PDB file of C-alpha atoms in Angstrom:
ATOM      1  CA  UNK A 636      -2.821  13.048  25.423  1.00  0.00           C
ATOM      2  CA  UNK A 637      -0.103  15.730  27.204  1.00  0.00           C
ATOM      3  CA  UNK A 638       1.554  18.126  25.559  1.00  0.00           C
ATOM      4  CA  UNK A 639       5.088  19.013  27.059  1.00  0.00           C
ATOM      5  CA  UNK A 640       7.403  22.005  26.751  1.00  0.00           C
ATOM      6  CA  UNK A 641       8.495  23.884  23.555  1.00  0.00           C
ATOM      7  CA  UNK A 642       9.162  20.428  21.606  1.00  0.00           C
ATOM      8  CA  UNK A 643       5.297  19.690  22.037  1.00  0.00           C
ATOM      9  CA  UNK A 644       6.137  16.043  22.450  1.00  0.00           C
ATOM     10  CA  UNK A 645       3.230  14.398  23.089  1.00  0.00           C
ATOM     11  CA  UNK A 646       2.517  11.352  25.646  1.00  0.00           C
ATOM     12  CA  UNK A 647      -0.175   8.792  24.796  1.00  0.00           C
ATOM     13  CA  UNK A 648      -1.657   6.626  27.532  1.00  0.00           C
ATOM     14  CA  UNK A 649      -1.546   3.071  27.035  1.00  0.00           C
ATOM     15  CA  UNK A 650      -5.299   2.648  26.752  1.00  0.00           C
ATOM     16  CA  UNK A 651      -5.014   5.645  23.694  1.00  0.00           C
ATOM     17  CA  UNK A 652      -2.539   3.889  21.987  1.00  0.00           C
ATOM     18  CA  UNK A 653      -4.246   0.436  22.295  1.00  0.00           C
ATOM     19  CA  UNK A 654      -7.389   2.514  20.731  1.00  0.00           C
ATOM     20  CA  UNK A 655      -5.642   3.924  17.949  1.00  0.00           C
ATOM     21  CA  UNK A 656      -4.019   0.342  16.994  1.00  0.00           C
ATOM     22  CA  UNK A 657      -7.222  -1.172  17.291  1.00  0.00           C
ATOM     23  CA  UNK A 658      -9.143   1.013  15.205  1.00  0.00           C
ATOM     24  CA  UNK A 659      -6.585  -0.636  12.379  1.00  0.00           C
ATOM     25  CA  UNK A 660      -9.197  -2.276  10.286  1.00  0.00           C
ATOM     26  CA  UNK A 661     -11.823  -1.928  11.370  1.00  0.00           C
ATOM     27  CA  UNK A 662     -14.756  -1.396   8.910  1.00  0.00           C
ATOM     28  CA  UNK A 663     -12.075  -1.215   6.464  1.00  0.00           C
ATOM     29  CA  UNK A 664     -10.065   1.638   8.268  1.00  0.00           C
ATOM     30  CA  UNK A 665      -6.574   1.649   6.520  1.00  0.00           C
ATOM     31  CA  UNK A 666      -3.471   2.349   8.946  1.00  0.00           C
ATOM     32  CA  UNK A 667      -2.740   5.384   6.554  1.00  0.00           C
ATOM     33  CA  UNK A 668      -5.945   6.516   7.461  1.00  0.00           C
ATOM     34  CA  UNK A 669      -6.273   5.997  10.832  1.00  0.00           C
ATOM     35  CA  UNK A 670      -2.879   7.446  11.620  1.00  0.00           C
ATOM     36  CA  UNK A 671      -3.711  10.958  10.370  1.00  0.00           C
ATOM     37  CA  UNK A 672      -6.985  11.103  12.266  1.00  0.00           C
ATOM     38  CA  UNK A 673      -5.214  10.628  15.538  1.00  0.00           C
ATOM     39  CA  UNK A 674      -2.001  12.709  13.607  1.00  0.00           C
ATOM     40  CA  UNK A 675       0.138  10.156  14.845  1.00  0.00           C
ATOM     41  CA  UNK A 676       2.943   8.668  12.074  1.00  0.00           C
ATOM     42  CA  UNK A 677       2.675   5.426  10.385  1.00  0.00           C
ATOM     43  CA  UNK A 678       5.671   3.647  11.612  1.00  0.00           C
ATOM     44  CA  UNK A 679       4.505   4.639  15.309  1.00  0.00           C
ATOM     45  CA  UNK A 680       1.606   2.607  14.979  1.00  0.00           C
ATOM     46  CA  UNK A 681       3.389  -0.271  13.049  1.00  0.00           C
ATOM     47  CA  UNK A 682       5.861   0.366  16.687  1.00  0.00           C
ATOM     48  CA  UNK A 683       3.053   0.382  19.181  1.00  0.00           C
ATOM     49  CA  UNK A 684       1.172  -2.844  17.163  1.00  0.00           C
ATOM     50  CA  UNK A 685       5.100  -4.863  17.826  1.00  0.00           C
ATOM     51  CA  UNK A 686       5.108  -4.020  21.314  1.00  0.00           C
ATOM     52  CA  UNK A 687       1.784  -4.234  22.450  1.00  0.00           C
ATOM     53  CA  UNK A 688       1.894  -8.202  20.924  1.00  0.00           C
ATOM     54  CA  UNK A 689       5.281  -8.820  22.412  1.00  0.00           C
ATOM     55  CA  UNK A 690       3.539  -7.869  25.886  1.00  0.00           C
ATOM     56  CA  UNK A 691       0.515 -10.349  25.157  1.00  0.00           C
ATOM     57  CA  UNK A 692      -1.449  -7.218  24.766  1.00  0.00           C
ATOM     58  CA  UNK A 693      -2.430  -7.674  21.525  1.00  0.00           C
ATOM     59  CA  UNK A 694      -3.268 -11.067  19.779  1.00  0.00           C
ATOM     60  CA  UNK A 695      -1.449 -12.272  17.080  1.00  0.00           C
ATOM     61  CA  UNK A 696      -2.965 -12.816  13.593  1.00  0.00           C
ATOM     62  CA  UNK A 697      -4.411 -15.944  13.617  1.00  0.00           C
ATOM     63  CA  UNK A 698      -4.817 -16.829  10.414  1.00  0.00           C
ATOM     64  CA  UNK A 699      -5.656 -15.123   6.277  1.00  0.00           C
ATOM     65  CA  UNK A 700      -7.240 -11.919   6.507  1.00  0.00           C
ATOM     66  CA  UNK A 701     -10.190 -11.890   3.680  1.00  0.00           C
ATOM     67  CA  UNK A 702     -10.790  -8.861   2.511  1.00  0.00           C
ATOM     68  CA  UNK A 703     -13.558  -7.952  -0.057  1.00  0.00           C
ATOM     69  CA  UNK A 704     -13.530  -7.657  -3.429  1.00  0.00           C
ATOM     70  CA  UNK A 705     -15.826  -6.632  -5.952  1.00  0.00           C
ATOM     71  CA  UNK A 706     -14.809  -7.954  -9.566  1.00  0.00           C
ATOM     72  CA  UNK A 707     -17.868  -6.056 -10.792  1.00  0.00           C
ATOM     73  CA  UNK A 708     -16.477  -3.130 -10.705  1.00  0.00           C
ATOM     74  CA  UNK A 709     -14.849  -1.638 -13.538  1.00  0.00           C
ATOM     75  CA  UNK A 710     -11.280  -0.691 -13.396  1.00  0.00           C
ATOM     76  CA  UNK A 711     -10.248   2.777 -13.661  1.00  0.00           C
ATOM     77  CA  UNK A 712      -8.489   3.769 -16.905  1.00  0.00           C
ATOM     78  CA  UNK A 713      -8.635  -0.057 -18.010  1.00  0.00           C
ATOM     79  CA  UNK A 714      -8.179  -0.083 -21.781  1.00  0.00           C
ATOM     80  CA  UNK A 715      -9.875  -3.287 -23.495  1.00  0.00           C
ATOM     81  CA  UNK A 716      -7.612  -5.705 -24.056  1.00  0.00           C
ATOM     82  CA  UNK A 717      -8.270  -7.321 -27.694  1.00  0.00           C
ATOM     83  CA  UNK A 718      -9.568 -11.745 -27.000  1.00  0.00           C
ATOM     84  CA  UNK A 719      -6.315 -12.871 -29.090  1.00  0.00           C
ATOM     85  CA  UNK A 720      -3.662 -11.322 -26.340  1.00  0.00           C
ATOM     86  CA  UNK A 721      -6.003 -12.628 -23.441  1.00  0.00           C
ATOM     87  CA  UNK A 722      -5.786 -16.376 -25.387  1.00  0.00           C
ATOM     88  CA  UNK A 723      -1.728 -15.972 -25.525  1.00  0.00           C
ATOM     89  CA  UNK A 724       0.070 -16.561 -22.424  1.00  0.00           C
ATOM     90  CA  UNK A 725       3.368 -15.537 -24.037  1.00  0.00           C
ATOM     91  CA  UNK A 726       2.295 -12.256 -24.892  1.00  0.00           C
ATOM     92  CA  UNK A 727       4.041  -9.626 -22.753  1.00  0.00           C
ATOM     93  CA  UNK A 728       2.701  -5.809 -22.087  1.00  0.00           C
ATOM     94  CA  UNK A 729       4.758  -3.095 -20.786  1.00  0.00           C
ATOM     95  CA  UNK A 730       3.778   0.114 -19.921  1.00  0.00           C
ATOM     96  CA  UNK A 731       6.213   2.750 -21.146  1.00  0.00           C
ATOM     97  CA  UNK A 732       6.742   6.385 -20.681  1.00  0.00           C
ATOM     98  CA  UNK A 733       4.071   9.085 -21.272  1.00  0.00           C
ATOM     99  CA  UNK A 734       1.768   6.456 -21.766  1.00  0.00           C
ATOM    100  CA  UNK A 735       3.207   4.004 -24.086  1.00  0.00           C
ATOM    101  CA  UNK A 736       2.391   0.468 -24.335  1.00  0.00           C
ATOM    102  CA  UNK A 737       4.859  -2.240 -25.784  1.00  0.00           C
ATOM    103  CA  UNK A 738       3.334  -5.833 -26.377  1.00  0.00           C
ATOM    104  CA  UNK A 739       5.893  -8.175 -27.083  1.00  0.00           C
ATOM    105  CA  UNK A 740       6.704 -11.833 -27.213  1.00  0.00           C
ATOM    106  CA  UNK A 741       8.017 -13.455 -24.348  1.00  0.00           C
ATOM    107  CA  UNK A 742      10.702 -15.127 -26.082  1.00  0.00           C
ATOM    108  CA  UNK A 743      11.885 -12.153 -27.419  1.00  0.00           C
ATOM    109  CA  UNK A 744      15.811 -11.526 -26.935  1.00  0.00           C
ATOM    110  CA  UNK A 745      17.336  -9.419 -24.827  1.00  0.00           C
ATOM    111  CA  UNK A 746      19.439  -7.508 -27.340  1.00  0.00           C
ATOM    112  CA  UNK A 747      16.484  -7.157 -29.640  1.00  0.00           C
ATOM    113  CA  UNK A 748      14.077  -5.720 -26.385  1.00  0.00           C
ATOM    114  CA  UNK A 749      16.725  -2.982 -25.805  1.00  0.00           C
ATOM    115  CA  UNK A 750      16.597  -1.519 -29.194  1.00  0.00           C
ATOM    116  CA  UNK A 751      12.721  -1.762 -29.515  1.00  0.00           C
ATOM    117  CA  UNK A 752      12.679  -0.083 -25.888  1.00  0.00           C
ATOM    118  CA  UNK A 753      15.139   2.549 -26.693  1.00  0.00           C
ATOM    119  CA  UNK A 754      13.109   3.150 -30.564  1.00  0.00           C
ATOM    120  CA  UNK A 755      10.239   3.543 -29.144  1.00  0.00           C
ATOM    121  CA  UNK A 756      11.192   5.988 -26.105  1.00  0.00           C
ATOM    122  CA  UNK A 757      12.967   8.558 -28.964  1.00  0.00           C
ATOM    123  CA  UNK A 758       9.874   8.305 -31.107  1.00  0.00           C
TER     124      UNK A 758
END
């Protein structure tokens, strides 16, 4: 990397950008991650990742990306949600305000929504 004049725009060689877009997932790396250990923006990446595959530089995803999950883990600030809801399909939650929670009905009417919304917000 050079460093030029007052503006301290920097110049990245071709082989440093193709390292820093390559180190893009791997072992998990997130591009948020990546970009402020080289302290290089986001979208410059997301830039340098477009042109390097529009020069054949880069391949193109080939297929689904798999990434792991573990579904033993518990969720963070999950509440339980009581068996009857789970059984209901038509049962909608929605999370309001300061914390509130509104389970509703899915065939609820609009009109009706709106003034349950608006009740519960003043309370």
């Amino acid at each position: 990397m050079e460093i030029l004049g007052r503006e301290r725009r920097r110049r990245w060689s071709t082989a440093e950008r193709l390292e820093i877009v390559a180190a893009v997932g791997v072992n998990g790396e997130t591009l948020a991650r990546v970009a402020r250990r080289y302290d290089v923006s986001r979208s410059q990446i997301y830039q340098w990742r477009h042109q390097f595959r529009k020069r054949g530089l880069l391949p193109a995803p080939t297929g689904p990306t798999f990434l792991p999950v573990d579904l033993e883990a518990p969720m963070r600030h999950a509440e339980p949600v009581p068996e009857d809801i789970i059984a209901s399909p038509v049962i909608v939650e929605l999370c309001l305000a300061q914390g509130r929670r509104l389970r509703f009905d899915a065939g609820i009417e609009a009109a009706a929504l709106t003034r349950l919304i608006r009740s519960v917000e003043a309370a």
